Amino acid sequence: MTAPKSVTAYSGLDVLTHSLEALVSKGANTITDALAEKGIDVITHDLVDCYKHGDDVEKRQTVHEISCGAGMAFTNAGLGFCHAMAHQLGANFHVPHGLACAMLLPHVVAYNAKHSDLALHKYAAAIRKAGLASHGLSDRLTIQRLLSRIRQMMIQMDCPQTLRAFGVDVKDAEAKTQVVIDDAKLDATFPGNPVIPTDDDLKAIYRKVIR
Ligand SMILES: [Fe+2]
């Protein structure tokens, strides 16, 4: 509770990433789905309050519990290429892990929803259960609600959304493109993704995170 506020923001957004990646990963099952869906619900509703009011013990406890729950989900179901790329942003530019995940997360969710019908439906069902979209809304518009919510949370918690905003030199980031892509593909979390992106897909997402 006395840690810097950024620790709450970044580690909480990491929990959201664990939830969204575990939900659609290849190893997902009904038990990990339940934990992942609860993670999406709790983090999208309570994390910003924990950030703004660090002494709110009740919300802190709820977020702390689901941090463990989402951990149980992903250690059983696996993750995906958001984590595979986030690890490279940490290794090359020292971006804190949860922040690196959060920078990539909207792009990876949009990519998975576009390329995997199962991912699209599972994200949409979870977002509706969390009350972020009405049941009459199409799956694709429902995903947009989540992407807006992630970006809104990052603004509310003072999170830079690109490497440039974090302070990384754009030229340095561009020069590392190939090593980021190559190492992301070797990351243990990469094969869990519901669809395997091409190098060009990875480059396009990396480019969006640079500036
Ligand atoms: Fe993580």
Short mmCIF file of C-alpha atoms and ligand atoms in Angstrom, two decimals:
data_model
loop_
_atom_site.label_atom_id
_atom_site.label_comp_id
_atom_site.label_asym_id
_atom_site.label_seq_id
_atom_site.Cartn_x
_atom_site.Cartn_y
_atom_site.Cartn_z
CA MET A 1 0.00 0.00 0.00
CA THR A 2 2.96 2.34 0.43
CA ALA A 3 4.63 1.37 -2.86
CA PRO A 4 4.72 4.00 -5.63
CA LYS A 5 1.36 4.36 -7.42
CA SER A 6 2.93 3.16 -10.68
CA VAL A 7 3.44 -0.28 -9.10
CA THR A 8 -0.34 -0.54 -8.62
CA ALA A 9 -1.02 0.62 -12.19
CA TYR A 10 1.54 -1.56 -13.95
CA SER A 11 1.06 -4.76 -11.96
CA GLY A 12 -2.73 -4.37 -12.18
CA LEU A 13 -2.58 -3.97 -15.95
CA ASP A 14 -0.39 -7.07 -16.01
CA VAL A 15 -3.24 -8.92 -14.26
CA LEU A 16 -5.63 -7.72 -16.97
CA THR A 17 -3.18 -8.97 -19.61
CA HIS A 18 -2.89 -12.36 -17.88
CA SER A 19 -6.70 -12.58 -17.92
CA LEU A 20 -7.18 -11.60 -21.57
CA GLU A 21 -4.35 -13.81 -22.80
CA ALA A 22 -5.28 -16.86 -20.71
CA LEU A 23 -8.92 -16.55 -21.84
CA VAL A 24 -8.08 -17.12 -25.52
CA SER A 25 -4.88 -19.15 -25.22
CA LYS A 26 -4.66 -22.63 -26.69
CA GLY A 27 -4.52 -24.29 -23.26
CA ALA A 28 -7.66 -22.61 -21.88
CA ASN A 29 -10.35 -24.67 -20.15
CA THR A 30 -13.60 -23.87 -18.32
CA ILE A 31 -11.84 -23.38 -14.99
CA THR A 32 -9.17 -21.01 -16.33
CA ASP A 33 -11.90 -19.21 -18.31
CA ALA A 34 -13.85 -18.55 -15.09
CA LEU A 35 -10.79 -17.06 -13.40
CA ALA A 36 -9.85 -15.03 -16.47
CA GLU A 37 -13.37 -13.61 -16.86
CA LYS A 38 -13.40 -12.57 -13.20
CA GLY A 39 -10.00 -10.95 -13.71
CA ILE A 40 -11.33 -8.83 -16.58
CA ASP A 41 -14.33 -7.80 -14.49
CA VAL A 42 -12.41 -6.87 -11.33
CA ILE A 43 -9.51 -5.06 -12.99
CA THR A 44 -11.65 -2.98 -15.36
CA HIS A 45 -13.81 -1.86 -12.42
CA ASP A 46 -11.53 -1.60 -9.39
CA LEU A 47 -7.93 -0.99 -10.47
CA VAL A 48 -8.23 2.75 -11.12
CA ASP A 49 -9.81 3.20 -7.67
CA CYS A 50 -6.86 1.36 -6.11
CA TYR A 51 -4.55 3.73 -7.99
CA LYS A 52 -6.42 6.90 -7.02
CA HIS A 53 -7.16 5.83 -3.44
CA GLY A 54 -4.27 3.63 -2.32
CA ASP A 55 -5.73 3.24 1.17
CA ASP A 56 -8.95 1.53 -0.02
CA VAL A 57 -8.20 -1.78 1.70
CA GLU A 58 -11.32 -3.56 0.43
CA LYS A 59 -10.61 -2.88 -3.24
CA ARG A 60 -6.92 -3.58 -2.71
CA GLN A 61 -7.85 -6.99 -1.32
CA THR A 62 -10.20 -7.78 -4.23
CA VAL A 63 -7.55 -6.85 -6.79
CA HIS A 64 -4.92 -8.75 -4.83
CA GLU A 65 -7.11 -11.89 -4.81
CA ILE A 66 -7.81 -11.77 -8.53
CA SER A 67 -4.13 -11.12 -9.25
CA CYS A 68 -3.62 -14.61 -7.82
CA GLY A 69 -6.71 -15.91 -9.67
CA ALA A 70 -5.48 -14.62 -13.03
CA GLY A 71 -2.09 -16.13 -12.18
CA MET A 72 -3.79 -19.51 -11.68
CA ALA A 73 -5.50 -19.03 -15.05
CA PHE A 74 -2.38 -18.27 -17.05
CA THR A 75 -0.06 -20.77 -15.38
CA ASN A 76 -2.52 -23.48 -16.44
CA ALA A 77 -3.83 -22.10 -19.75
CA GLY A 78 -0.76 -20.30 -21.08
CA LEU A 79 -0.38 -16.77 -22.43
CA GLY A 80 0.21 -15.32 -25.91
CA PHE A 81 2.26 -12.93 -27.99
CA CYS A 82 1.42 -9.84 -25.94
CA HIS A 83 3.66 -11.29 -23.24
CA ALA A 84 6.14 -12.60 -25.82
CA MET A 85 6.66 -9.05 -27.12
CA ALA A 86 6.39 -7.36 -23.71
CA HIS A 87 9.35 -9.40 -22.49
CA GLN A 88 11.41 -7.88 -25.34
CA LEU A 89 10.38 -4.32 -24.44
CA GLY A 90 11.59 -5.04 -20.92
CA ALA A 91 14.86 -6.61 -22.06
CA ASN A 92 15.74 -3.95 -24.63
CA PHE A 93 14.31 -0.74 -23.16
CA HIS A 94 13.72 -1.51 -19.47
CA VAL A 95 9.98 -0.88 -19.72
CA PRO A 96 8.36 -2.23 -16.51
CA HIS A 97 6.69 -5.54 -17.32
CA GLY A 98 3.05 -4.60 -16.70
CA LEU A 99 3.43 -1.33 -18.59
CA ALA A 100 4.98 -3.11 -21.58
CA CYS A 101 2.04 -5.53 -21.57
CA ALA A 102 -0.46 -2.67 -21.36
CA MET A 103 1.14 -0.78 -24.28
CA LEU A 104 0.76 -3.86 -26.46
CA LEU A 105 -2.51 -5.20 -25.09
CA PRO A 106 -5.09 -3.23 -27.17
CA HIS A 107 -3.21 -4.05 -30.37
CA VAL A 108 -2.91 -7.75 -29.55
CA VAL A 109 -6.56 -8.08 -28.50
CA ALA A 110 -7.66 -6.34 -31.71
CA TYR A 111 -5.41 -8.64 -33.74
CA ASN A 112 -6.66 -11.83 -32.09
CA ALA A 113 -10.30 -10.74 -32.39
CA LYS A 114 -9.77 -10.09 -36.09
CA HIS A 115 -7.99 -13.36 -36.85
CA SER A 116 -9.68 -15.87 -34.53
CA ASP A 117 -13.47 -16.25 -34.30
CA LEU A 118 -13.11 -18.17 -31.05
CA ALA A 119 -11.05 -15.35 -29.51
CA LEU A 120 -13.57 -12.78 -30.76
CA HIS A 121 -16.49 -14.63 -29.15
CA LYS A 122 -14.67 -15.37 -25.89
CA TYR A 123 -13.50 -11.77 -25.44
CA ALA A 124 -17.00 -10.46 -26.27
CA ALA A 125 -18.71 -12.84 -23.82
CA ALA A 126 -16.29 -11.85 -21.04
CA ILE A 127 -16.72 -8.13 -21.73
CA ARG A 128 -20.53 -8.47 -21.58
CA LYS A 129 -20.30 -10.44 -18.32
CA ALA A 130 -18.16 -7.63 -16.90
CA GLY A 131 -20.94 -5.19 -17.80
CA LEU A 132 -18.77 -3.15 -20.17
CA ALA A 133 -21.15 -3.63 -23.14
CA SER A 134 -24.84 -4.40 -23.55
CA HIS A 135 -25.98 -7.78 -24.84
CA GLY A 136 -27.43 -6.28 -28.03
CA LEU A 137 -24.06 -4.97 -29.19
CA SER A 138 -22.18 -6.94 -31.88
CA ASP A 139 -19.04 -8.85 -30.91
CA ARG A 140 -16.85 -6.44 -32.87
CA LEU A 141 -18.29 -3.31 -31.22
CA THR A 142 -18.08 -5.05 -27.86
CA ILE A 143 -14.33 -5.50 -28.38
CA GLN A 144 -14.04 -1.76 -29.12
CA ARG A 145 -15.57 -1.04 -25.69
CA LEU A 146 -12.79 -3.03 -24.05
CA LEU A 147 -10.06 -1.36 -26.10
CA SER A 148 -11.44 2.07 -25.13
CA ARG A 149 -11.59 1.02 -21.49
CA ILE A 150 -7.94 -0.12 -21.50
CA ARG A 151 -6.80 3.18 -23.03
CA GLN A 152 -8.99 5.17 -20.64
CA MET A 153 -7.53 3.31 -17.65
CA MET A 154 -4.00 4.00 -18.87
CA ILE A 155 -4.77 7.73 -19.12
CA GLN A 156 -6.42 7.76 -15.68
CA MET A 157 -3.33 6.05 -14.20
CA ASP A 158 -0.77 8.27 -15.98
CA CYS A 159 0.67 5.42 -18.08
CA PRO A 160 2.68 6.21 -21.22
CA GLN A 161 1.08 4.32 -24.13
CA THR A 162 4.11 4.19 -26.44
CA LEU A 163 7.85 3.65 -26.17
CA ARG A 164 8.38 7.26 -27.26
CA ALA A 165 6.09 8.52 -24.49
CA PHE A 166 8.05 6.32 -22.04
CA GLY A 167 11.25 8.10 -23.14
CA VAL A 168 12.76 5.62 -25.62
CA ASP A 169 14.47 7.16 -28.64
CA VAL A 170 12.37 6.33 -31.71
CA LYS A 171 15.43 5.57 -33.84
CA ASP A 172 16.79 3.18 -31.20
CA ALA A 173 13.43 1.43 -31.04
CA GLU A 174 13.21 1.12 -34.83
CA ALA A 175 16.76 -0.23 -35.02
CA LYS A 176 15.79 -3.06 -32.65
CA THR A 177 12.81 -4.20 -34.73
CA GLN A 178 14.27 -7.46 -35.99
CA VAL A 179 15.71 -8.54 -32.63
CA VAL A 180 12.41 -7.78 -30.89
CA ILE A 181 10.48 -9.86 -33.44
CA ASP A 182 13.00 -12.74 -33.50
CA ASP A 183 13.21 -13.00 -29.72
CA ALA A 184 9.44 -12.67 -29.27
CA LYS A 185 8.98 -15.74 -31.47
CA LEU A 186 11.39 -17.70 -29.24
CA ASP A 187 9.58 -16.66 -26.04
CA ALA A 188 7.90 -19.51 -24.14
CA THR A 189 4.57 -17.63 -24.16
CA PHE A 190 4.42 -17.21 -27.96
CA PRO A 191 2.95 -20.61 -28.97
CA GLY A 192 -0.04 -20.21 -26.62
CA ASN A 193 -1.56 -17.48 -28.77
CA PRO A 194 -4.79 -18.55 -30.54
CA VAL A 195 -3.33 -17.57 -33.93
CA ILE A 196 0.32 -17.39 -34.87
CA PRO A 197 1.13 -13.94 -36.30
CA THR A 198 3.51 -13.47 -39.25
CA ASP A 199 6.69 -11.39 -38.96
CA ASP A 200 4.91 -8.58 -40.81
CA ASP A 201 2.02 -8.72 -38.32
CA LEU A 202 4.46 -8.50 -35.41
CA LYS A 203 6.34 -5.63 -37.05
CA ALA A 204 3.09 -3.71 -37.62
CA ILE A 205 2.14 -4.03 -33.95
CA TYR A 206 5.65 -3.16 -32.78
CA ARG A 207 5.56 -0.05 -34.98
CA LYS A 208 2.29 1.04 -33.33
CA VAL A 209 3.87 0.72 -29.90
CA ILE A 210 6.93 2.80 -30.82
CA ARG A 211 5.07 6.10 -31.44
FE FE B 1 2.71 -10.68 -16.99
#
